[in-house]
Amino acid sequence: MRKRSRRFSNIKEQVEKNKLYDPLDAIKLLQSLSSINFVETLELHAVLGLDPKYADQQLRSTIILPKGLGKQVRLAVIAKGEKLSEAFASGADIAGSEDLIDDIFNGFLDFDRLIATPDMMLSIAKLGKSLGPRGLMPSPKSGTVTYQIADAIQDFKSGKLEYKVDRNGILHVAIGKLDFSSEDLNINLKVLQESVDKNRPSGSKGKYWKSLYLSSTMGPSIPIDFSILKDANLV
């Protein structure tokens, strides 16, 4: 049986059992309970009525959170010619062509997101085994395969993220840092909820949002009253 620390157990006792929380109240509670020496991340965990083994029940999309993520994103770009120069001029942390592909193939992975132009994808294919398991392989669906290099860099630096359900139909998304204002975190949460609803797969039947929890990196999970979130008019 997994043992909880005394700190965690004391925190858990402050979450009322069998209560569905107002999202804003849950955020404020998690902020008040944070007592560790780094800024925790606020995370959403939702069980959706999806079975991703069916093509028409897969959820995958991108979103730019209006209040950002509170995280410095290290971007790498693989391009050539003018697009490589554009990457450097637009604020890419790392950029290259075949040289960067070789570095990654040999184990270099010091970046959070990899953007590539379509004409480089054939050369990048050999990186699938190292990039795929880490979720770093460029993809048109995530906006990381594009000729619009400057726009892509700006979007990801501004807090753009990709979300998708896991194989069990569960969605896990970080939506900001606990040192944000509670109102800003609530706005990020609302925008994410609207995006998930907007991108509901065509094969989804019955109840879509089965359960919704908010948690912090080292804190408890707090069940959320989805009806309050859905009816909120924040943005």
Coordinates of N, CA and C in Angstrom, one line a residue:
M1 N 0.8 -1.2 0.0 CA 0.0 0.0 0.0 C 0.9 1.3 0.0
R2 N 0.6 2.2 -0.9 CA 1.4 3.4 -1.0 C 1.2 4.3 0.2
K3 N 2.4 4.7 0.8 CA 2.3 5.6 2.0 C 2.4 7.1 1.5
R4 N 1.6 7.9 2.2 CA 1.6 9.3 1.9 C 2.4 10.0 3.0
S5 N 3.0 11.1 2.6 CA 3.8 11.9 3.6 C 2.8 12.6 4.6
R6 N 3.4 13.0 5.7 CA 2.5 13.7 6.7 C 2.0 15.0 6.1
R7 N 2.9 15.7 5.3 CA 2.5 16.9 4.7 C 1.3 16.7 3.8
F8 N 1.4 15.7 2.9 CA 0.3 15.4 2.0 C -1.0 15.0 2.7
S9 N -0.8 14.2 3.7 CA -2.0 13.7 4.5 C -2.7 14.9 5.2
N10 N -1.9 15.8 5.7 CA -2.6 17.0 6.3 C -3.3 17.9 5.3
I11 N -2.7 18.0 4.1 CA -3.3 18.8 3.1 C -4.6 18.1 2.6
K12 N -4.6 16.8 2.5 CA -5.7 16.0 2.0 C -6.9 16.2 2.9
E13 N -6.7 16.3 4.2 CA -7.7 16.4 5.2 C -8.5 17.7 5.0
Q14 N -7.9 18.7 4.3 CA -8.6 20.0 4.1 C -9.5 20.0 2.9
V15 N -9.5 18.9 2.1 CA -10.4 18.8 1.0 C -11.6 18.0 1.4
E16 N -12.8 18.6 1.3 CA -14.0 18.0 1.8 C -14.4 16.8 0.9
K17 N -14.7 15.7 1.6 CA -15.1 14.4 0.9 C -16.4 14.6 0.3
N18 N -16.6 13.9 -0.9 CA -17.9 13.9 -1.5 C -18.5 15.2 -1.9
K19 N -17.6 16.2 -2.1 CA -18.0 17.5 -2.5 C -17.4 17.9 -3.9
L20 N -18.3 18.4 -4.7 CA -17.8 18.9 -6.0 C -17.6 20.4 -5.9
Y21 N -16.4 20.9 -6.2 CA -16.0 22.2 -5.9 C -16.3 23.2 -7.1
D22 N -16.6 24.4 -6.7 CA -16.6 25.5 -7.7 C -15.1 25.6 -8.2
P23 N -14.9 25.7 -9.5 CA -13.5 25.7 -10.0 C -12.7 26.8 -9.4
L24 N -13.2 28.0 -9.2 CA -12.4 29.1 -8.6 C -12.1 28.8 -7.2
D25 N -13.0 28.2 -6.4 CA -12.7 27.8 -5.0 C -11.7 26.8 -5.0
A26 N -11.7 25.8 -5.9 CA -10.7 24.8 -5.9 C -9.3 25.3 -6.2
I27 N -9.2 26.3 -7.1 CA -7.9 26.9 -7.4 C -7.4 27.6 -6.2
K28 N -8.3 28.4 -5.6 CA -7.8 29.1 -4.4 C -7.4 28.2 -3.3
L29 N -8.1 27.1 -3.1 CA -7.7 26.1 -2.1 C -6.3 25.5 -2.4
L30 N -6.1 25.1 -3.6 CA -4.8 24.6 -4.0 C -3.7 25.6 -3.8
Q31 N -3.9 26.8 -4.1 CA -2.9 27.9 -3.9 C -2.6 28.0 -2.4
S32 N -3.7 28.0 -1.6 CA -3.5 28.2 -0.1 C -2.7 27.0 0.5
L33 N -2.9 25.8 -0.1 CA -2.3 24.6 0.4 C -0.8 24.3 0.0
S34 N -0.4 25.1 -1.0 CA 1.0 24.9 -1.5 C 2.0 25.3 -0.5
S35 N 2.9 24.4 -0.1 CA 3.9 24.8 0.9 C 5.3 24.2 0.6
I36 N 5.6 24.1 -0.7 CA 6.9 23.5 -1.0 C 7.7 24.7 -1.6
N37 N 9.0 24.4 -1.9 CA 10.0 25.4 -2.2 C 10.1 25.7 -3.7
F38 N 9.1 25.3 -4.5 CA 9.1 25.7 -5.9 C 7.6 26.0 -6.3
V39 N 7.5 26.7 -7.4 CA 6.1 27.1 -7.8 C 5.5 25.9 -8.5
E40 N 4.4 25.4 -8.0 CA 3.7 24.3 -8.5 C 2.9 24.6 -9.8
T41 N 2.6 23.6 -10.6 CA 1.8 23.8 -11.8 C 0.4 23.3 -11.5
L42 N -0.6 24.1 -12.0 CA -2.0 23.6 -11.9 C -2.3 22.7 -13.1
E43 N -2.9 21.6 -12.7 CA -3.1 20.5 -13.7 C -4.6 20.2 -13.8
L44 N -5.1 19.9 -15.0 CA -6.5 19.4 -15.2 C -6.4 17.9 -15.6
H45 N -7.2 17.2 -14.9 CA -7.4 15.7 -15.3 C -8.8 15.4 -15.4
A46 N -9.2 15.0 -16.6 CA -10.6 14.8 -17.0 C -10.8 13.4 -17.6
V47 N -11.8 12.7 -17.1 CA -12.2 11.4 -17.8 C -13.3 11.8 -18.8
L48 N -13.1 11.5 -20.1 CA -14.0 11.8 -21.1 C -14.7 10.6 -21.6
G49 N -15.9 10.7 -22.2 CA -16.6 9.5 -22.7 C -16.1 9.2 -24.1
L50 N -14.8 8.8 -24.2 CA -14.2 8.5 -25.5 C -13.4 7.2 -25.4
D51 N -13.4 6.4 -26.5 CA -12.6 5.2 -26.6 C -11.7 5.5 -27.8
P52 N -10.4 5.9 -27.5 CA -9.5 6.4 -28.5 C -9.1 5.3 -29.5
K53 N -9.4 4.0 -29.2 CA -9.1 3.0 -30.2 C -9.9 3.1 -31.5
Y54 N -11.0 3.9 -31.4 CA -11.8 4.2 -32.6 C -11.4 5.5 -33.2
A55 N -11.2 5.6 -34.5 CA -10.7 6.8 -35.1 C -11.6 8.0 -34.9
D56 N -12.9 7.8 -34.8 CA -13.8 8.9 -34.6 C -14.1 9.3 -33.2
Q57 N -13.2 8.7 -32.3 CA -13.3 9.1 -30.9 C -12.0 9.5 -30.3
Q58 N -11.1 10.0 -31.2 CA -9.8 10.5 -30.8 C -9.9 12.0 -30.7
L59 N -9.3 12.5 -29.6 CA -9.3 14.0 -29.3 C -7.9 14.4 -29.3
R60 N -7.6 15.4 -30.2 CA -6.2 15.9 -30.3 C -6.3 17.3 -30.9
S61 N -5.9 18.3 -30.2 CA -6.0 19.7 -30.7 C -4.9 20.6 -30.0
T62 N -4.9 21.8 -30.4 CA -4.0 22.8 -29.8 C -4.8 24.0 -29.3
I63 N -4.2 24.7 -28.4 CA -4.8 25.9 -27.9 C -3.8 26.9 -27.4
I64 N -4.1 28.2 -27.4 CA -3.2 29.2 -26.8 C -3.9 29.7 -25.6
L65 N -3.4 29.4 -24.4 CA -4.1 29.8 -23.2 C -3.9 31.3 -23.1
P66 N -5.0 32.1 -22.8 CA -4.9 33.5 -22.8 C -4.0 34.1 -21.8
K67 N -3.8 33.4 -20.7 CA -2.9 33.9 -19.6 C -1.6 33.2 -19.6
G68 N -1.3 32.4 -20.6 CA 0.0 31.8 -20.7 C 0.2 30.6 -19.8
L69 N 1.4 30.0 -19.9 CA 1.7 28.8 -19.1 C 2.6 29.1 -17.9
G70 N 3.2 30.3 -17.9 CA 4.2 30.6 -16.9 C 5.5 29.8 -17.0
K71 N 5.8 29.3 -18.2 CA 6.9 28.5 -18.4 C 7.7 29.0 -19.6
Q72 N 9.0 29.0 -19.5 CA 9.8 29.4 -20.6 C 10.0 28.2 -21.5
V73 N 9.5 28.2 -22.7 CA 9.6 27.1 -23.7 C 10.8 27.2 -24.5
R74 N 11.6 26.2 -24.5 CA 12.8 26.1 -25.3 C 12.5 25.5 -26.7
L75 N 12.5 26.3 -27.8 CA 12.1 25.9 -29.1 C 13.3 25.6 -30.0
A76 N 13.2 24.4 -30.7 CA 14.2 24.1 -31.7 C 13.5 24.1 -33.0
V77 N 14.2 24.5 -34.1 CA 13.6 24.6 -35.4 C 14.6 23.9 -36.4
I78 N 14.0 23.0 -37.2 CA 14.8 22.4 -38.3 C 14.2 23.0 -39.6
A79 N 15.1 23.7 -40.3 CA 14.7 24.3 -41.6 C 16.0 24.5 -42.4
K80 N 15.8 25.1 -43.6 CA 17.0 25.5 -44.4 C 16.7 26.7 -45.1
G81 N 17.8 27.3 -45.6 CA 17.7 28.6 -46.4 C 17.1 29.7 -45.7
E82 N 16.2 30.4 -46.3 CA 15.6 31.6 -45.7 C 14.8 31.3 -44.5
K83 N 14.2 30.1 -44.4 CA 13.4 29.7 -43.3 C 14.3 29.5 -42.0
L84 N 15.5 29.1 -42.2 CA 16.4 28.9 -41.1 C 16.8 30.3 -40.6
S85 N 17.0 31.2 -41.5 CA 17.3 32.6 -41.1 C 16.1 33.2 -40.3
E86 N 14.9 32.9 -40.8 CA 13.7 33.4 -40.2 C 13.6 32.8 -38.8
A87 N 14.0 31.6 -38.6 CA 13.9 31.0 -37.2 C 14.8 31.7 -36.3
F88 N 16.0 32.0 -36.7 CA 16.9 32.7 -35.8 C 16.4 34.1 -35.5
A89 N 15.9 34.8 -36.5 CA 15.4 36.1 -36.3 C 14.1 36.2 -35.5
S90 N 13.4 35.1 -35.4 CA 12.1 35.1 -34.7 C 12.2 34.6 -33.3
G91 N 13.4 34.3 -32.8 CA 13.6 33.9 -31.4 C 13.7 32.4 -31.1
A92 N 14.0 31.6 -32.1 CA 14.2 30.2 -31.9 C 15.4 30.0 -30.9
D93 N 15.4 29.1 -30.0 CA 16.5 28.9 -29.1 C 17.6 28.1 -29.8
I94 N 17.2 27.2 -30.7 CA 18.1 26.3 -31.4 C 17.6 26.2 -32.8
A95 N 18.4 26.3 -33.8 CA 18.0 26.1 -35.2 C 19.1 25.5 -36.0
G96 N 18.7 24.7 -37.0 CA 19.7 24.1 -37.8 C 19.0 23.2 -38.9
S97 N 19.8 22.6 -39.7 CA 19.3 21.8 -40.8 C 19.8 20.3 -40.6
E98 N 20.5 19.8 -41.5 CA 21.0 18.4 -41.3 C 21.9 18.3 -40.1
D99 N 22.6 19.4 -39.7 CA 23.5 19.3 -38.5 C 22.7 19.1 -37.3
L100 N 21.6 19.8 -37.1 CA 20.7 19.6 -36.0 C 20.1 18.2 -36.0
I101 N 19.7 17.7 -37.1 CA 19.1 16.4 -37.2 C 20.1 15.4 -36.7
D102 N 21.4 15.5 -37.1 CA 22.4 14.6 -36.7 C 22.6 14.7 -35.2
D103 N 22.6 15.9 -34.6 CA 22.8 16.1 -33.2 C 21.7 15.4 -32.4
I104 N 20.4 15.5 -32.9 CA 19.3 14.9 -32.2 C 19.4 13.4 -32.3
F105 N 19.8 12.9 -33.5 CA 20.0 11.4 -33.7 C 21.0 10.9 -32.7
N106 N 22.0 11.7 -32.4 CA 23.1 11.3 -31.5 C 22.7 11.5 -30.0
G107 N 21.5 12.0 -29.7 CA 21.1 12.1 -28.3 C 20.8 13.5 -27.8
F108 N 21.0 14.5 -28.6 CA 20.7 15.9 -28.1 C 19.2 16.1 -28.1
L109 N 18.7 16.4 -26.9 CA 17.2 16.6 -26.7 C 17.0 17.8 -25.8
D110 N 17.8 18.8 -25.8 CA 17.7 19.9 -24.9 C 16.7 21.0 -25.4
F111 N 15.5 20.6 -25.6 CA 14.4 21.5 -26.0 C 13.1 21.0 -25.7
D112 N 12.1 21.8 -25.6 CA 10.7 21.4 -25.2 C 9.8 21.2 -26.4
R113 N 10.1 21.8 -27.5 CA 9.3 21.7 -28.7 C 10.1 21.8 -29.9
L114 N 9.8 20.9 -30.9 CA 10.6 20.9 -32.2 C 9.7 21.3 -33.3
I115 N 10.0 22.4 -34.0 CA 9.3 22.8 -35.2 C 10.1 22.5 -36.4
A116 N 9.4 22.1 -37.5 CA 10.1 21.8 -38.8 C 9.3 22.3 -40.0
T117 N 10.0 22.6 -41.0 CA 9.3 22.9 -42.3 C 9.0 21.6 -43.0
P118 N 7.9 21.6 -43.8 CA 7.5 20.3 -44.4 C 8.6 19.7 -45.3
D119 N 9.5 20.5 -45.9 CA 10.5 20.0 -46.8 C 11.6 19.2 -46.0
M120 N 11.6 19.3 -44.7 CA 12.6 18.7 -43.9 C 12.1 17.4 -43.3
M121 N 10.8 17.1 -43.4 CA 10.2 15.9 -42.7 C 10.8 14.6 -43.2
L122 N 11.1 14.4 -44.4 CA 11.7 13.2 -44.9 C 13.0 12.9 -44.2
S123 N 13.8 13.9 -44.0 CA 15.1 13.8 -43.3 C 14.9 13.5 -41.8
I124 N 13.8 14.1 -41.3 CA 13.5 13.9 -39.8 C 13.0 12.6 -39.5
A125 N 12.5 11.8 -40.5 CA 11.8 10.5 -40.2 C 12.6 9.6 -39.4
K126 N 14.0 9.6 -39.5 CA 14.8 8.7 -38.8 C 14.9 9.0 -37.3
L127 N 14.3 10.2 -36.9 CA 14.3 10.6 -35.5 C 13.1 10.1 -34.7
G128 N 12.2 9.4 -35.4 CA 11.0 8.9 -34.8 C 11.2 8.2 -33.5
K129 N 12.1 7.3 -33.5 CA 12.3 6.4 -32.3 C 12.7 7.3 -31.0
S130 N 13.5 8.3 -31.3 CA 13.9 9.2 -30.1 C 12.9 10.3 -29.8
L131 N 12.3 10.8 -30.8 CA 11.3 11.9 -30.6 C 9.9 11.5 -30.2
G132 N 9.5 10.4 -30.9 CA 8.1 9.9 -30.7 C 7.7 9.6 -29.3
P133 N 8.5 8.8 -28.5 CA 8.1 8.5 -27.1 C 8.1 9.7 -26.2
R134 N 8.8 10.8 -26.6 CA 8.8 12.0 -25.8 C 7.8 13.0 -26.2
G135 N 7.0 12.7 -27.2 CA 6.0 13.7 -27.7 C 6.6 14.9 -28.4
L136 N 7.8 14.7 -29.0 CA 8.5 15.8 -29.6 C 8.5 15.7 -31.2
M137 N 8.0 14.7 -31.7 CA 8.0 14.6 -33.2 C 7.1 15.6 -33.8
P138 N 7.6 16.4 -34.7 CA 6.8 17.4 -35.4 C 5.6 16.8 -36.1
S139 N 4.5 17.6 -36.0 CA 3.2 17.1 -36.6 C 2.4 18.2 -37.1
P140 N 1.8 18.1 -38.2 CA 0.9 19.2 -38.7 C -0.3 19.5 -37.8
K141 N -0.8 18.4 -37.1 CA -1.9 18.6 -36.2 C -1.6 19.5 -35.0
S142 N -0.3 19.4 -34.6 CA 0.1 20.2 -33.4 C 0.7 21.6 -33.8
G143 N 0.7 21.8 -35.1 CA 1.2 23.1 -35.6 C 2.7 23.2 -35.7
T144 N 3.4 22.1 -35.6 CA 4.9 22.1 -35.5 C 5.5 21.7 -36.9
V145 N 4.7 21.4 -37.9 CA 5.2 21.3 -39.2 C 4.5 22.4 -40.1
T146 N 5.3 23.4 -40.4 CA 4.8 24.6 -41.0 C 5.9 25.4 -41.7
Y147 N 5.5 26.1 -42.7 CA 6.4 27.1 -43.3 C 6.3 28.4 -42.6
Q148 N 5.2 28.6 -41.8 CA 5.0 29.9 -41.1 C 5.8 29.8 -39.8
I149 N 7.1 29.8 -39.9 CA 8.0 29.7 -38.8 C 7.9 30.8 -37.7
A150 N 7.8 32.0 -38.2 CA 7.7 33.1 -37.2 C 6.4 33.0 -36.4
D151 N 5.3 32.7 -37.1 CA 4.0 32.6 -36.3 C 4.1 31.4 -35.4
A152 N 4.6 30.3 -35.8 CA 4.7 29.1 -34.9 C 5.5 29.4 -33.6
I153 N 6.7 30.1 -33.8 CA 7.5 30.4 -32.7 C 6.8 31.4 -31.7
Q154 N 6.1 32.4 -32.3 CA 5.4 33.3 -31.4 C 4.3 32.6 -30.7
D155 N 3.5 31.7 -31.3 CA 2.4 31.0 -30.7 C 2.9 30.1 -29.5
F156 N 4.0 29.4 -29.7 CA 4.5 28.5 -28.7 C 5.2 29.3 -27.5
K157 N 5.8 30.4 -27.9 CA 6.4 31.2 -26.8 C 5.3 31.9 -26.0
S158 N 4.1 32.1 -26.6 CA 3.0 32.7 -25.9 C 2.1 31.8 -25.1
G159 N 2.4 30.5 -25.1 CA 1.7 29.5 -24.3 C 0.8 28.5 -25.1
K160 N 1.1 28.4 -26.4 CA 0.3 27.4 -27.1 C 0.7 26.0 -26.7
L161 N -0.3 25.1 -26.5 CA 0.0 23.8 -26.1 C -0.9 22.8 -26.9
E162 N -0.4 21.6 -27.0 CA -1.2 20.5 -27.6 C -1.8 19.7 -26.5
Y163 N -3.0 19.3 -26.7 CA -3.6 18.3 -25.7 C -4.3 17.2 -26.5
K164 N -4.3 16.0 -25.8 CA -4.9 14.8 -26.4 C -5.2 13.8 -25.3
V165 N -6.2 13.0 -25.5 CA -6.5 12.0 -24.5 C -5.5 10.9 -24.6
D166 N -5.3 10.2 -23.5 CA -4.5 9.0 -23.5 C -5.3 7.8 -23.9
R167 N -4.7 6.7 -23.9 CA -5.4 5.5 -24.5 C -6.6 5.1 -23.7
N168 N -6.8 5.6 -22.5 CA -7.9 5.3 -21.6 C -9.0 6.4 -21.7
G169 N -8.8 7.4 -22.6 CA -9.8 8.5 -22.7 C -9.7 9.5 -21.6
I170 N -8.5 9.6 -21.0 CA -8.3 10.6 -20.0 C -7.4 11.7 -20.5
L171 N -7.8 13.0 -20.1 CA -7.1 14.2 -20.6 C -6.3 14.7 -19.4
H172 N -5.0 15.0 -19.6 CA -4.1 15.6 -18.6 C -3.5 16.8 -19.3
V173 N -3.8 18.0 -18.7 CA -3.3 19.2 -19.2 C -2.8 20.2 -18.1
A174 N -1.6 20.7 -18.3 CA -1.1 21.8 -17.4 C -1.7 23.1 -17.9
I175 N -2.2 23.9 -17.0 CA -2.9 25.2 -17.4 C -2.3 26.4 -16.7
G176 N -1.2 26.3 -16.2 CA -0.6 27.5 -15.6 C 0.1 27.2 -14.3
K177 N 0.7 28.3 -13.7 CA 1.5 28.1 -12.4 C 0.6 28.7 -11.3
L178 N 0.8 28.1 -10.1 CA 0.0 28.5 -8.9 C 0.3 29.9 -8.5
D179 N 1.4 30.5 -8.9 CA 1.6 31.9 -8.6 C 0.9 32.9 -9.5
F180 N 0.1 32.4 -10.5 CA -0.8 33.2 -11.3 C -1.9 33.6 -10.3
S181 N -2.7 34.7 -10.7 CA -3.9 35.0 -9.9 C -4.9 33.9 -10.1
S182 N -5.7 33.6 -9.1 CA -6.7 32.6 -9.2 C -7.7 32.9 -10.4
E183 N -8.0 34.1 -10.6 CA -8.9 34.5 -11.7 C -8.2 34.2 -13.1
D184 N -6.9 34.4 -13.3 CA -6.3 34.1 -14.5 C -6.2 32.6 -14.7
L185 N -6.0 31.8 -13.7 CA -6.0 30.4 -13.9 C -7.4 29.9 -14.2
N186 N -8.4 30.5 -13.6 CA -9.8 30.1 -14.0 C -10.1 30.4 -15.4
I187 N -9.6 31.5 -15.9 CA -9.8 31.9 -17.3 C -9.2 30.8 -18.2
N188 N -7.9 30.5 -17.9 CA -7.3 29.4 -18.7 C -8.1 28.1 -18.7
L189 N -8.6 27.8 -17.5 CA -9.4 26.6 -17.4 C -10.6 26.6 -18.3
K190 N -11.3 27.8 -18.3 CA -12.6 28.0 -19.0 C -12.3 27.9 -20.5
V191 N -11.2 28.5 -21.0 CA -10.8 28.5 -22.4 C -10.5 27.0 -22.8
L192 N -9.8 26.3 -22.0 CA -9.5 24.9 -22.3 C -10.8 24.1 -22.4
Q193 N -11.7 24.3 -21.4 CA -13.0 23.5 -21.5 C -13.8 23.8 -22.7
E194 N -13.8 25.1 -23.2 CA -14.5 25.4 -24.4 C -13.9 24.8 -25.6
S195 N -12.5 24.7 -25.6 CA -11.8 24.1 -26.7 C -12.1 22.6 -26.8
V196 N -12.1 21.9 -25.6 CA -12.4 20.5 -25.6 C -13.8 20.2 -26.1
D197 N -14.7 21.1 -25.7 CA -16.1 20.9 -26.2 C -16.2 21.2 -27.7
K198 N -15.5 22.2 -28.2 CA -15.6 22.6 -29.6 C -15.0 21.4 -30.4
N199 N -14.0 20.7 -29.9 CA -13.4 19.7 -30.7 C -13.9 18.3 -30.3
R200 N -15.1 18.2 -29.8 CA -15.6 16.9 -29.4 C -15.7 16.0 -30.7
P201 N -15.1 14.8 -30.6 CA -15.1 13.9 -31.7 C -16.5 13.5 -32.2
S202 N -16.6 13.3 -33.5 CA -17.9 12.9 -34.0 C -18.5 11.6 -33.5
G203 N -17.6 10.7 -33.1 CA -18.0 9.4 -32.6 C -18.4 9.4 -31.1
S204 N -18.2 10.5 -30.4 CA -18.5 10.6 -29.0 C -20.1 10.5 -28.8
K205 N -20.5 9.5 -28.0 CA -21.9 9.3 -27.6 C -22.1 9.4 -26.1
G206 N -23.3 9.8 -25.7 CA -23.6 9.9 -24.3 C -22.8 11.0 -23.6
K207 N -22.6 10.8 -22.3 CA -22.0 11.8 -21.5 C -20.5 12.0 -21.9
Y208 N -20.2 13.3 -22.2 CA -18.8 13.6 -22.7 C -17.8 13.8 -21.5
W209 N -18.2 14.7 -20.6 CA -17.3 14.9 -19.4 C -17.8 14.0 -18.3
K210 N -17.1 13.0 -18.0 CA -17.5 12.1 -17.0 C -17.0 12.5 -15.6
S211 N -15.8 13.0 -15.5 CA -15.3 13.6 -14.2 C -14.2 14.6 -14.5
L212 N -14.1 15.5 -13.6 CA -13.1 16.6 -13.8 C -12.4 16.9 -12.5
Y213 N -11.1 16.9 -12.5 CA -10.3 17.2 -11.2 C -9.3 18.2 -11.5
L214 N -9.0 19.0 -10.5 CA -7.8 19.9 -10.6 C -6.9 19.5 -9.5
S215 N -5.6 19.6 -9.8 CA -4.6 19.3 -8.8 C -3.3 20.1 -9.1
S216 N -2.5 20.2 -8.1 CA -1.2 20.9 -8.2 C -0.1 19.8 -8.3
T217 N 1.1 20.2 -8.6 CA 2.2 19.2 -8.8 C 2.4 18.3 -7.7
M218 N 2.3 18.8 -6.4 CA 2.6 18.0 -5.2 C 1.3 18.0 -4.3
G219 N 0.2 18.5 -4.8 CA -1.0 18.6 -4.0 C -2.0 17.5 -4.3
P220 N -3.2 17.6 -3.6 CA -4.3 16.7 -3.8 C -5.1 16.9 -5.1
S221 N -5.9 16.0 -5.5 CA -6.8 16.2 -6.6 C -8.2 16.7 -6.0
I222 N -8.7 17.7 -6.6 CA -10.0 18.2 -6.1 C -11.1 18.1 -7.2
P223 N -12.2 17.4 -6.9 CA -13.2 17.2 -7.9 C -14.0 18.4 -8.1
I224 N -14.3 18.7 -9.4 CA -14.9 19.9 -9.9 C -16.3 19.7 -10.3
D225 N -17.2 20.7 -10.0 CA -18.5 20.7 -10.5 C -18.5 21.2 -11.9
F226 N -18.6 20.3 -12.9 CA -18.5 20.7 -14.2 C -19.6 21.7 -14.7
S227 N -20.8 21.6 -14.1 CA -21.9 22.5 -14.5 C -21.6 23.9 -14.2
I228 N -20.8 24.2 -13.1 CA -20.4 25.6 -12.8 C -19.4 26.1 -13.8
L229 N -18.5 25.2 -14.2 CA -17.5 25.6 -15.2 C -18.1 25.9 -16.5
K230 N -19.0 25.0 -16.9 CA -19.6 25.1 -18.2 C -20.5 26.4 -18.4
D231 N -21.2 26.7 -17.3 CA -22.1 27.9 -17.3 C -21.4 29.2 -17.0
A232 N -20.1 29.2 -16.7 CA -19.4 30.4 -16.4 C -19.2 31.2 -17.6
N233 N -19.2 32.5 -17.5 CA -19.0 33.5 -18.6 C -17.8 34.3 -18.2
L234 N -16.6 33.8 -18.5 CA -15.3 34.5 -18.0 C -14.6 35.2 -19.1
V235 N -14.8 34.8 -20.4 CA -14.0 35.4 -21.5 C -14.9 35.8 -22.6

